[in-house]
Amino acid sequence: MTRLNEFPNSQRRAIEVVKEVAAEKECRPFLVGGPVRDLLLGRNAFDIDLTLEEGSSTLARALAKRLDGRVRSFPQFLTYKVTASEFPEIDIATARKERYRAPGSLPAVAPGRLKDDLMRRDFSINAIAMDLQDESLHDPADGARDLKKRLIRVLHEKSFIDDPTRIFRAIRLASRLGFSIQQETAALLRQAVTSGALLTASKERLWRELFLAMEEEEAPAILSALNHYHVLEALFGVKIGRRITSGLELIRTELTVRPDLDRYVLYTGALLRGSGASVSQLEGSGFSQKRARAAMQIAHDLPRLQKALAAAPSDRQRFRLYKSVAPEMLALLMADKPAEGEHVIRFEEFRKFKLALRGNELEVPAGPHVARALERTREAVFSGEIAPDQARSFAREMAIKYLGRE
Ligand code: CTP
């Protein structure tokens, strides 16, 4: 092996086994798409995508057996997925032709030759195959040339119309690899957006692409580029501000220190800032009500919250405001105004602070007033309003007061 030696260890071992099994079963697998592109660029590749003109099911089953793994089959796409512990996922497909019955819908597939399979793909750099036996390249769309020129180029002029998710993919890949979108391809991309191509794909598919953009290291640049090409406006149906980049950068920085935060909620909120969007703009995102609410808070409520905090006379008031917002919003608040950090840290301490007092120690009738009184007492002890040994009598007094109001 020469070039294939550049793969990381577990990929290399997997390829060795594929070659052995293929020789035994007399079939001819080609490595295709992303892994070939990344290998030729000297980048790490993670998945192994194989295509065969014949024998994909034989190879998939024999490989799963050899690796002591399992095989799943997806007959509508003529593909198999082999998984085994300590090996990367291996996708095995029958070479196929595709026909788009309607723009934006999933294509009808039929078995085809290797060349058909390469020419149905999104970009020339993703349309290169490597014969695993001798490492020769099959490159009918001149992808190797575009790799050298660092260009993203579609293979035919209806590519973005047939499959509008490729609009996202072009921008994502260009940013990830540091490539440019070839001039004619960029013109086709713009035309596709203007002609409403994005409306032909389901919202769910488009959101999936948007989430993939948010997972990339260069998410702020990719999201800004999607905005530049008016892709976000088409997806959300509202006008997005032109100056979103600094807000997105702030989020990227925050996520490096707080990887526990919900990146999708944060980025979505930042994209919709000042757009007047409502939850209906989130259709297809799959966000729960809680996450949708958090995204909307980030989009619309930050200035209002900052104003209310500036006017809050005490810790108690501030804590009530903090309690009313999502953790993502709190993090953003700190990132935006570092001076707020001290208060928020105190609030986090307050959140963890426990009062050694139980409702049944108050000797009042049970009901919601008891929980309210205990919470009020927890605030009072934490803030020093009362001494800890006054907690029980204070709580009892509050409970009676609240009970009178019920
Ligand atoms: N493909 C395509 N059109 C799409 C999606 C995928 O033509 N809308 C083709 C491309 O040739 C791509 C291959 O299917 O290389 C596999 O798709 P995927 O795994 O999504 O992409 P990769 O190129 O492997 O990229 P990544 O590194 O992001 O996984």
Tab-separated table of C-alpha atoms and ligand atoms in Angstrom:
chain	number	residue	atom	x	y	z
A	1	MET	CA	0.000	0.000	0.000
A	2	THR	CA	1.258	3.453	-0.731
A	3	ARG	CA	-1.264	6.240	-0.468
A	4	LEU	CA	-3.595	4.184	1.689
A	5	ASN	CA	-0.815	4.012	4.265
A	6	GLU	CA	-1.581	7.619	5.096
A	7	PHE	CA	-4.903	6.625	6.653
A	8	PRO	CA	-5.047	6.548	10.449
A	9	ASN	CA	-4.461	3.150	11.999
A	10	SER	CA	-7.979	1.780	12.410
A	11	GLN	CA	-8.977	2.825	8.865
A	12	ARG	CA	-5.849	1.189	7.474
A	13	ARG	CA	-6.565	-2.078	9.265
A	14	ALA	CA	-10.155	-2.006	8.001
A	15	ILE	CA	-8.994	-1.485	4.405
A	16	GLU	CA	-6.544	-4.381	4.719
A	17	VAL	CA	-9.389	-6.679	5.802
A	18	VAL	CA	-11.661	-5.365	3.013
A	19	LYS	CA	-8.948	-6.176	0.469
A	20	GLU	CA	-8.481	-9.699	1.840
A	21	VAL	CA	-12.198	-10.473	1.910
A	22	ALA	CA	-12.708	-8.935	-1.546
A	23	ALA	CA	-9.940	-11.153	-2.984
A	24	GLU	CA	-11.530	-14.262	-1.426
A	25	LYS	CA	-14.973	-13.354	-2.749
A	26	GLU	CA	-13.609	-12.160	-6.086
A	27	CYS	CA	-15.200	-8.757	-5.979
A	28	ARG	CA	-13.793	-5.329	-6.750
A	29	PRO	CA	-14.496	-2.582	-4.230
A	30	PHE	CA	-13.681	1.063	-4.882
A	31	LEU	CA	-13.118	3.635	-2.196
A	32	VAL	CA	-15.281	6.639	-3.125
A	33	GLY	CA	-16.317	10.150	-2.165
A	34	GLY	CA	-15.166	11.881	1.034
A	35	PRO	CA	-12.398	9.423	2.063
A	36	VAL	CA	-10.686	9.595	-1.359
A	37	ARG	CA	-10.938	13.385	-1.372
A	38	ASP	CA	-9.478	13.601	2.133
A	39	LEU	CA	-6.755	11.059	1.404
A	40	LEU	CA	-5.629	13.001	-1.682
A	41	LEU	CA	-5.614	16.183	0.394
A	42	GLY	CA	-3.621	14.543	3.195
A	43	ARG	CA	-6.481	15.057	5.657
A	44	ASN	CA	-7.743	12.533	8.163
A	45	ALA	CA	-10.788	10.625	6.958
A	46	PHE	CA	-13.135	8.845	9.323
A	47	ASP	CA	-15.696	6.851	7.379
A	48	ILE	CA	-14.959	4.237	4.789
A	49	ASP	CA	-17.270	4.454	1.779
A	50	LEU	CA	-17.041	1.645	-0.755
A	51	THR	CA	-18.829	1.131	-4.062
A	52	LEU	CA	-18.981	-2.050	-6.154
A	53	GLU	CA	-20.624	-2.725	-9.479
A	54	GLU	CA	-21.421	-6.252	-8.307
A	55	GLY	CA	-21.267	-8.253	-5.116
A	56	SER	CA	-21.906	-5.551	-2.511
A	57	SER	CA	-24.170	-7.795	-0.439
A	58	THR	CA	-21.639	-10.688	-0.571
A	59	LEU	CA	-18.822	-8.377	0.506
A	60	ALA	CA	-20.883	-6.727	3.271
A	61	ARG	CA	-21.888	-10.047	4.827
A	62	ALA	CA	-18.457	-11.654	4.531
A	63	LEU	CA	-16.826	-8.552	6.003
A	64	ALA	CA	-19.189	-8.416	8.968
A	65	LYS	CA	-18.431	-12.082	9.631
A	66	ARG	CA	-14.668	-11.592	9.410
A	67	LEU	CA	-14.765	-8.551	11.724
A	68	ASP	CA	-17.204	-10.194	14.107
A	69	GLY	CA	-19.523	-7.240	13.559
A	70	ARG	CA	-22.977	-6.686	12.169
A	71	VAL	CA	-24.439	-5.635	8.874
A	72	ARG	CA	-27.538	-3.539	8.261
A	73	SER	CA	-29.076	-3.246	4.830
A	74	PHE	CA	-30.932	-0.291	3.263
A	75	PRO	CA	-32.488	-1.825	0.149
A	76	GLN	CA	-34.064	1.419	-1.136
A	77	PHE	CA	-30.560	2.920	-1.468
A	78	LEU	CA	-28.802	-0.350	-2.435
A	79	THR	CA	-26.464	0.105	0.537
A	80	TYR	CA	-25.103	-1.820	3.533
A	81	LYS	CA	-23.515	-0.591	6.708
A	82	VAL	CA	-20.969	-2.795	8.480
A	83	THR	CA	-20.112	-1.988	12.076
A	84	ALA	CA	-17.613	-3.788	14.304
A	85	SER	CA	-15.945	-2.774	17.519
A	86	GLU	CA	-12.624	-0.976	17.111
A	87	PHE	CA	-13.241	-0.483	13.389
A	88	PRO	CA	-14.636	2.580	11.624
A	89	GLU	CA	-18.093	2.316	10.092
A	90	ILE	CA	-17.904	0.836	6.592
A	91	ASP	CA	-20.574	1.800	4.045
A	92	ILE	CA	-20.851	-0.528	1.086
A	93	ALA	CA	-23.011	0.464	-1.868
A	94	THR	CA	-23.936	-0.953	-5.243
A	95	ALA	CA	-22.879	1.503	-7.950
A	96	ARG	CA	-26.016	3.312	-8.997
A	97	LYS	CA	-27.688	5.721	-11.313
A	98	GLU	CA	-30.030	8.296	-9.892
A	99	ARG	CA	-33.011	10.049	-11.360
A	100	TYR	CA	-34.734	12.973	-9.672
A	101	ARG	CA	-38.454	12.586	-10.357
A	102	ALA	CA	-39.154	16.023	-8.894
A	103	PRO	CA	-36.727	18.759	-7.836
A	104	GLY	CA	-35.919	18.503	-4.139
A	105	SER	CA	-37.313	14.998	-3.684
A	106	LEU	CA	-35.164	11.975	-2.927
A	107	PRO	CA	-33.929	10.339	-6.142
A	108	ALA	CA	-35.059	7.031	-7.633
A	109	VAL	CA	-32.050	4.729	-7.749
A	110	ALA	CA	-31.154	1.845	-10.068
A	111	PRO	CA	-27.950	-0.216	-10.333
A	112	GLY	CA	-25.400	1.331	-12.684
A	113	ARG	CA	-21.698	1.382	-13.595
A	114	LEU	CA	-18.978	2.976	-11.494
A	115	LYS	CA	-18.893	5.976	-13.828
A	116	ASP	CA	-22.665	6.538	-13.426
A	117	ASP	CA	-22.193	6.433	-9.677
A	118	LEU	CA	-19.456	9.039	-9.779
A	119	MET	CA	-21.237	11.342	-12.205
A	120	ARG	CA	-24.447	11.445	-10.098
A	121	ARG	CA	-22.540	13.048	-7.209
A	122	ASP	CA	-22.516	16.582	-5.887
A	123	PHE	CA	-19.047	17.983	-6.629
A	124	SER	CA	-16.109	16.927	-8.781
A	125	ILE	CA	-13.840	16.520	-5.731
A	126	ASN	CA	-16.347	14.025	-4.269
A	127	ALA	CA	-16.568	12.079	-7.537
A	128	ILE	CA	-13.227	10.271	-7.475
A	129	ALA	CA	-12.916	6.518	-6.889
A	130	MET	CA	-9.827	4.540	-5.911
A	131	ASP	CA	-9.529	0.881	-6.879
A	132	LEU	CA	-8.454	-0.788	-3.656
A	133	GLN	CA	-6.468	-3.520	-5.432
A	134	ASP	CA	-3.986	-1.258	-7.236
A	135	GLU	CA	-4.851	2.228	-5.912
A	136	SER	CA	-5.554	3.505	-9.419
A	137	LEU	CA	-7.905	6.479	-9.583
A	138	HIS	CA	-11.113	6.777	-11.590
A	139	ASP	CA	-11.806	10.448	-12.029
A	140	PRO	CA	-14.331	11.056	-14.825
A	141	ALA	CA	-15.209	14.567	-13.624
A	142	ASP	CA	-11.615	15.844	-13.267
A	143	GLY	CA	-11.901	16.072	-9.498
A	144	ALA	CA	-8.136	15.741	-8.943
A	145	ARG	CA	-7.615	18.889	-11.018
A	146	ASP	CA	-10.137	20.769	-8.843
A	147	LEU	CA	-8.434	19.475	-5.694
A	148	LYS	CA	-5.225	21.107	-6.943
A	149	LYS	CA	-7.048	24.320	-7.863
A	150	ARG	CA	-8.910	24.186	-4.534
A	151	LEU	CA	-12.321	24.515	-6.167
A	152	ILE	CA	-15.830	23.267	-5.411
A	153	ARG	CA	-17.520	22.561	-8.732
A	154	VAL	CA	-20.861	20.920	-9.516
A	155	LEU	CA	-21.063	18.341	-12.292
A	156	HIS	CA	-24.077	19.675	-14.131
A	157	GLU	CA	-26.197	22.782	-14.073
A	158	LYS	CA	-29.261	21.268	-12.436
A	159	SER	CA	-27.333	19.878	-9.471
A	160	PHE	CA	-28.578	22.400	-6.887
A	161	ILE	CA	-32.122	22.265	-8.258
A	162	ASP	CA	-32.233	18.455	-8.098
A	163	ASP	CA	-30.857	18.427	-4.583
A	164	PRO	CA	-30.948	21.774	-2.738
A	165	THR	CA	-29.145	20.308	0.278
A	166	ARG	CA	-26.071	20.599	-1.958
A	167	ILE	CA	-26.304	24.378	-1.498
A	168	PHE	CA	-25.434	23.850	2.165
A	169	ARG	CA	-22.865	21.193	1.339
A	170	ALA	CA	-21.002	23.449	-1.121
A	171	ILE	CA	-20.669	26.219	1.442
A	172	ARG	CA	-19.786	23.851	4.271
A	173	LEU	CA	-17.152	22.000	2.294
A	174	ALA	CA	-15.605	25.183	0.881
A	175	SER	CA	-15.163	26.556	4.368
A	176	ARG	CA	-13.929	23.305	5.887
A	177	LEU	CA	-11.295	22.747	3.203
A	178	GLY	CA	-10.464	26.409	2.637
A	179	PHE	CA	-11.609	26.052	-1.009
A	180	SER	CA	-13.437	28.545	-3.242
A	181	ILE	CA	-16.723	27.888	-4.961
A	182	GLN	CA	-15.966	27.942	-8.693
A	183	GLN	CA	-17.464	31.006	-10.361
A	184	GLU	CA	-20.006	29.195	-12.530
A	185	THR	CA	-21.001	26.970	-9.603
A	186	ALA	CA	-21.518	30.040	-7.404
A	187	ALA	CA	-23.743	31.546	-10.104
A	188	LEU	CA	-25.797	28.326	-10.262
A	189	LEU	CA	-26.047	28.308	-6.478
A	190	ARG	CA	-27.365	31.882	-6.465
A	191	GLN	CA	-29.833	31.118	-9.240
A	192	ALA	CA	-31.088	28.062	-7.375
A	193	VAL	CA	-31.701	30.100	-4.206
A	194	THR	CA	-33.413	32.908	-6.125
A	195	SER	CA	-35.631	30.488	-8.012
A	196	GLY	CA	-36.907	29.006	-4.731
A	197	ALA	CA	-35.094	25.642	-4.941
A	198	LEU	CA	-34.852	25.461	-1.153
A	199	LEU	CA	-38.633	25.419	-0.882
A	200	THR	CA	-38.784	22.101	-2.714
A	201	ALA	CA	-36.930	20.182	0.024
A	202	SER	CA	-38.552	19.371	3.350
A	203	LYS	CA	-37.784	21.729	6.237
A	204	GLU	CA	-36.475	18.755	8.189
A	205	ARG	CA	-33.800	18.028	5.564
A	206	LEU	CA	-32.732	21.659	5.485
A	207	TRP	CA	-32.528	21.893	9.263
A	208	ARG	CA	-30.373	18.769	9.299
A	209	GLU	CA	-27.955	20.540	6.960
A	210	LEU	CA	-28.035	23.663	9.110
A	211	PHE	CA	-27.209	21.610	12.201
A	212	LEU	CA	-24.266	20.023	10.343
A	213	ALA	CA	-23.004	23.546	9.659
A	214	MET	CA	-23.279	24.325	13.389
A	215	GLU	CA	-21.174	21.250	14.203
A	216	GLU	CA	-18.236	22.412	12.112
A	217	GLU	CA	-15.184	24.046	13.643
A	218	GLU	CA	-15.742	27.053	11.367
A	219	ALA	CA	-19.475	27.320	12.106
A	220	PRO	CA	-19.520	31.155	12.307
A	221	ALA	CA	-17.935	31.532	8.857
A	222	ILE	CA	-20.217	28.883	7.336
A	223	LEU	CA	-23.388	30.370	8.823
A	224	SER	CA	-22.323	33.845	7.686
A	225	ALA	CA	-21.701	32.511	4.174
A	226	LEU	CA	-25.130	30.816	4.167
A	227	ASN	CA	-26.567	34.190	5.087
A	228	HIS	CA	-24.532	35.922	2.398
A	229	TYR	CA	-26.127	33.629	-0.209
A	230	HIS	CA	-29.617	34.314	1.282
A	231	VAL	CA	-30.016	30.647	2.184
A	232	LEU	CA	-31.101	31.379	5.747
A	233	GLU	CA	-33.788	33.790	4.635
A	234	ALA	CA	-35.213	31.109	2.371
A	235	LEU	CA	-35.193	28.565	5.193
A	236	PHE	CA	-36.599	30.775	7.947
A	237	GLY	CA	-38.883	32.960	5.832
A	238	VAL	CA	-37.681	36.130	7.612
A	239	LYS	CA	-34.977	38.643	6.883
A	240	ILE	CA	-31.734	37.917	8.751
A	241	GLY	CA	-29.456	40.768	9.856
A	242	ARG	CA	-26.306	41.304	7.797
A	243	ARG	CA	-24.042	41.669	10.827
A	244	ILE	CA	-24.374	38.333	12.577
A	245	THR	CA	-20.721	37.261	12.513
A	246	SER	CA	-19.542	38.797	15.808
A	247	GLY	CA	-22.499	37.257	17.679
A	248	LEU	CA	-21.678	33.863	16.171
A	249	GLU	CA	-18.006	34.206	17.093
A	250	LEU	CA	-18.972	34.981	20.674
A	251	ILE	CA	-20.903	31.709	20.750
A	252	ARG	CA	-18.034	29.712	19.301
A	253	THR	CA	-15.738	31.077	22.033
A	254	GLU	CA	-18.315	30.342	24.715
A	255	LEU	CA	-18.740	26.764	23.465
A	256	THR	CA	-15.028	26.081	23.806
A	257	VAL	CA	-15.250	26.790	27.553
A	258	ARG	CA	-18.796	25.426	28.015
A	259	PRO	CA	-19.134	22.416	25.699
A	260	ASP	CA	-22.117	21.291	27.784
A	261	LEU	CA	-24.283	24.069	26.315
A	262	ASP	CA	-26.756	23.414	23.510
A	263	ARG	CA	-24.860	24.660	20.445
A	264	TYR	CA	-27.898	24.332	18.160
A	265	VAL	CA	-30.050	26.516	20.402
A	266	LEU	CA	-27.287	29.096	20.798
A	267	TYR	CA	-26.488	29.403	17.096
A	268	THR	CA	-30.152	29.392	16.057
A	269	GLY	CA	-30.922	32.151	18.561
A	270	ALA	CA	-27.977	34.211	17.344
A	271	LEU	CA	-29.022	33.807	13.708
A	272	LEU	CA	-32.533	35.019	14.452
A	273	ARG	CA	-31.482	37.955	16.601
A	274	GLY	CA	-33.499	41.035	15.752
A	275	SER	CA	-35.361	39.231	12.954
A	276	GLY	CA	-38.771	39.328	14.600
A	277	ALA	CA	-38.935	35.531	14.179
A	278	SER	CA	-41.374	33.483	16.238
A	279	VAL	CA	-41.419	29.775	17.079
A	280	SER	CA	-43.118	29.088	13.760
A	281	GLN	CA	-39.762	29.833	12.097
A	282	LEU	CA	-38.374	26.773	13.885
A	283	GLU	CA	-40.697	24.327	12.131
A	284	GLY	CA	-38.764	21.243	11.058
A	285	SER	CA	-35.953	21.795	13.560
A	286	GLY	CA	-37.249	19.085	15.890
A	287	PHE	CA	-36.648	21.425	18.856
A	288	SER	CA	-38.699	20.624	21.954
A	289	GLN	CA	-40.811	23.479	23.335
A	290	LYS	CA	-38.169	24.143	25.951
A	291	ARG	CA	-35.336	24.423	23.422
A	292	ALA	CA	-37.468	26.545	21.097
A	293	ARG	CA	-38.192	28.892	23.982
A	294	ALA	CA	-34.478	29.138	24.788
A	295	ALA	CA	-33.652	29.961	21.155
A	296	MET	CA	-36.327	32.652	21.106
A	297	GLN	CA	-35.004	34.156	24.340
A	298	ILE	CA	-31.556	34.438	22.801
A	299	ALA	CA	-33.023	35.919	19.632
A	300	HIS	CA	-35.139	38.570	21.299
A	301	ASP	CA	-34.746	39.000	25.029
A	302	LEU	CA	-31.103	39.760	25.737
A	303	PRO	CA	-31.363	43.597	25.704
A	304	ARG	CA	-34.536	43.485	27.823
A	305	LEU	CA	-32.893	41.157	30.346
A	306	GLN	CA	-29.786	43.336	30.537
A	307	LYS	CA	-31.954	46.388	31.200
A	308	ALA	CA	-33.949	44.629	33.897
A	309	LEU	CA	-30.739	43.401	35.556
A	310	ALA	CA	-29.266	46.889	35.535
A	311	ALA	CA	-32.369	48.095	37.363
A	312	ALA	CA	-32.553	45.162	39.833
A	313	PRO	CA	-32.084	46.497	43.388
A	314	SER	CA	-30.983	43.273	45.100
A	315	ASP	CA	-29.515	39.805	44.630
A	316	ARG	CA	-32.986	38.420	45.163
A	317	GLN	CA	-34.354	40.344	42.197
A	318	ARG	CA	-31.370	39.441	40.054
A	319	PHE	CA	-31.716	35.750	40.942
A	320	ARG	CA	-35.382	35.789	39.972
A	321	LEU	CA	-34.405	37.157	36.570
A	322	TYR	CA	-31.627	34.588	36.125
A	323	LYS	CA	-34.018	31.826	37.127
A	324	SER	CA	-36.449	32.848	34.400
A	325	VAL	CA	-33.983	32.205	31.564
A	326	ALA	CA	-32.305	29.175	29.949
A	327	PRO	CA	-28.684	28.267	30.856
A	328	GLU	CA	-27.658	29.137	27.281
A	329	MET	CA	-29.048	32.643	27.746
A	330	LEU	CA	-27.200	33.016	31.045
A	331	ALA	CA	-23.929	31.966	29.447
A	332	LEU	CA	-24.433	34.467	26.679
A	333	LEU	CA	-25.208	37.179	29.150
A	334	MET	CA	-21.864	36.561	30.864
A	335	ALA	CA	-19.989	36.384	27.576
A	336	ASP	CA	-21.559	39.638	26.423
A	337	LYS	CA	-20.937	41.540	29.680
A	338	PRO	CA	-18.116	39.949	31.693
A	339	ALA	CA	-19.003	42.120	34.735
A	340	GLU	CA	-22.238	40.135	34.990
A	341	GLY	CA	-20.121	37.022	35.591
A	342	GLU	CA	-19.611	37.654	39.293
A	343	HIS	CA	-23.352	37.827	39.913
A	344	VAL	CA	-24.028	34.748	37.839
A	345	ILE	CA	-21.368	32.781	39.731
A	346	ARG	CA	-23.108	33.764	42.956
A	347	PHE	CA	-26.385	32.670	41.422
A	348	GLU	CA	-24.870	29.272	40.576
A	349	GLU	CA	-23.829	28.966	44.236
A	350	PHE	CA	-27.354	29.901	45.236
A	351	ARG	CA	-28.777	27.245	42.953
A	352	LYS	CA	-26.745	24.599	44.780
A	353	PHE	CA	-27.404	26.031	48.242
A	354	LYS	CA	-29.581	23.723	50.370
A	355	LEU	CA	-31.661	24.683	53.364
A	356	ALA	CA	-31.713	22.170	56.209
A	357	LEU	CA	-35.415	22.631	56.780
A	358	ARG	CA	-38.374	20.497	55.746
A	359	GLY	CA	-41.971	21.537	55.103
A	360	ASN	CA	-43.370	19.332	57.859
A	361	GLU	CA	-41.233	21.176	60.417
A	362	LEU	CA	-43.257	24.353	59.865
A	363	GLU	CA	-46.396	23.012	61.547
A	364	VAL	CA	-48.738	24.605	59.058
A	365	PRO	CA	-51.336	22.941	56.816
A	366	ALA	CA	-49.861	21.386	53.652
A	367	GLY	CA	-50.183	23.153	50.298
A	368	PRO	CA	-48.251	25.183	47.687
A	369	HIS	CA	-47.598	27.980	50.206
A	370	VAL	CA	-45.133	25.664	52.011
A	371	ALA	CA	-42.820	25.285	48.992
A	372	ARG	CA	-43.015	29.049	48.345
A	373	ALA	CA	-42.158	29.809	51.957
A	374	LEU	CA	-39.189	27.405	51.916
A	375	GLU	CA	-37.874	28.976	48.705
A	376	ARG	CA	-38.284	32.477	50.145
A	377	THR	CA	-36.393	31.344	53.271
A	378	ARG	CA	-33.620	29.771	51.191
A	379	GLU	CA	-33.155	33.163	49.468
A	380	ALA	CA	-33.206	34.984	52.811
A	381	VAL	CA	-30.574	32.761	54.464
A	382	PHE	CA	-28.318	32.735	51.378
A	383	SER	CA	-28.400	36.525	51.024
A	384	GLY	CA	-27.825	37.103	54.754
A	385	GLU	CA	-31.237	38.736	55.190
A	386	ILE	CA	-31.743	36.420	58.200
A	387	ALA	CA	-29.414	34.237	60.276
A	388	PRO	CA	-29.556	30.470	59.655
A	389	ASP	CA	-31.017	29.815	63.135
A	390	GLN	CA	-33.968	32.072	62.291
A	391	ALA	CA	-34.884	29.978	59.241
A	392	ARG	CA	-37.642	27.907	60.841
A	393	SER	CA	-39.572	30.749	62.417
A	394	PHE	CA	-39.133	32.922	59.294
A	395	ALA	CA	-40.382	30.144	57.026
A	396	ARG	CA	-43.374	29.517	59.290
A	397	GLU	CA	-44.240	33.191	59.259
A	398	MET	CA	-44.006	33.315	55.449
A	399	ALA	CA	-46.083	30.156	55.060
A	400	ILE	CA	-48.857	31.627	57.183
A	401	LYS	CA	-48.702	34.868	55.225
A	402	TYR	CA	-48.927	33.060	51.862
A	403	LEU	CA	-51.670	30.756	53.166
A	404	GLY	CA	-53.762	33.819	53.994
A	405	ARG	CA	-53.421	34.926	50.349
A	406	GLU	CA	-54.427	31.604	48.772
B	1	CTP	N1	-23.404	13.052	-2.026
B	1	CTP	C1	-24.014	13.729	-3.078
B	1	CTP	N2	-25.075	14.571	-2.838
B	1	CTP	C2	-25.524	14.759	-1.566
B	1	CTP	C3	-24.926	14.078	-0.500
B	1	CTP	C4	-23.842	13.243	-0.761
B	1	CTP	O1	-23.590	13.559	-4.210
B	1	CTP	N3	-26.550	15.572	-1.352
B	1	CTP	C5	-22.261	12.136	-2.316
B	1	CTP	C6	-20.890	12.805	-2.326
B	1	CTP	O2	-20.122	12.198	-3.316
B	1	CTP	C7	-20.300	12.468	-0.980
B	1	CTP	C8	-20.917	11.087	-0.691
B	1	CTP	O3	-22.195	11.125	-1.305
B	1	CTP	O4	-18.901	12.431	-1.022
B	1	CTP	C9	-21.055	10.755	0.793
B	1	CTP	O5	-21.822	11.729	1.476
B	1	CTP	P1	-21.440	12.237	2.932
B	1	CTP	O6	-20.968	11.113	3.761
B	1	CTP	O7	-22.545	13.092	3.410
B	1	CTP	O8	-20.253	13.241	2.590
B	1	CTP	P2	-18.680	13.174	2.605
B	1	CTP	O9	-18.200	13.763	1.314
B	1	CTP	O10	-18.174	11.842	2.994
B	1	CTP	O11	-18.367	14.309	3.638
B	1	CTP	P3	-18.118	14.317	5.172
B	1	CTP	O12	-16.632	14.413	5.218
B	1	CTP	O13	-18.821	15.578	5.579
B	1	CTP	O14	-18.706	13.069	5.751
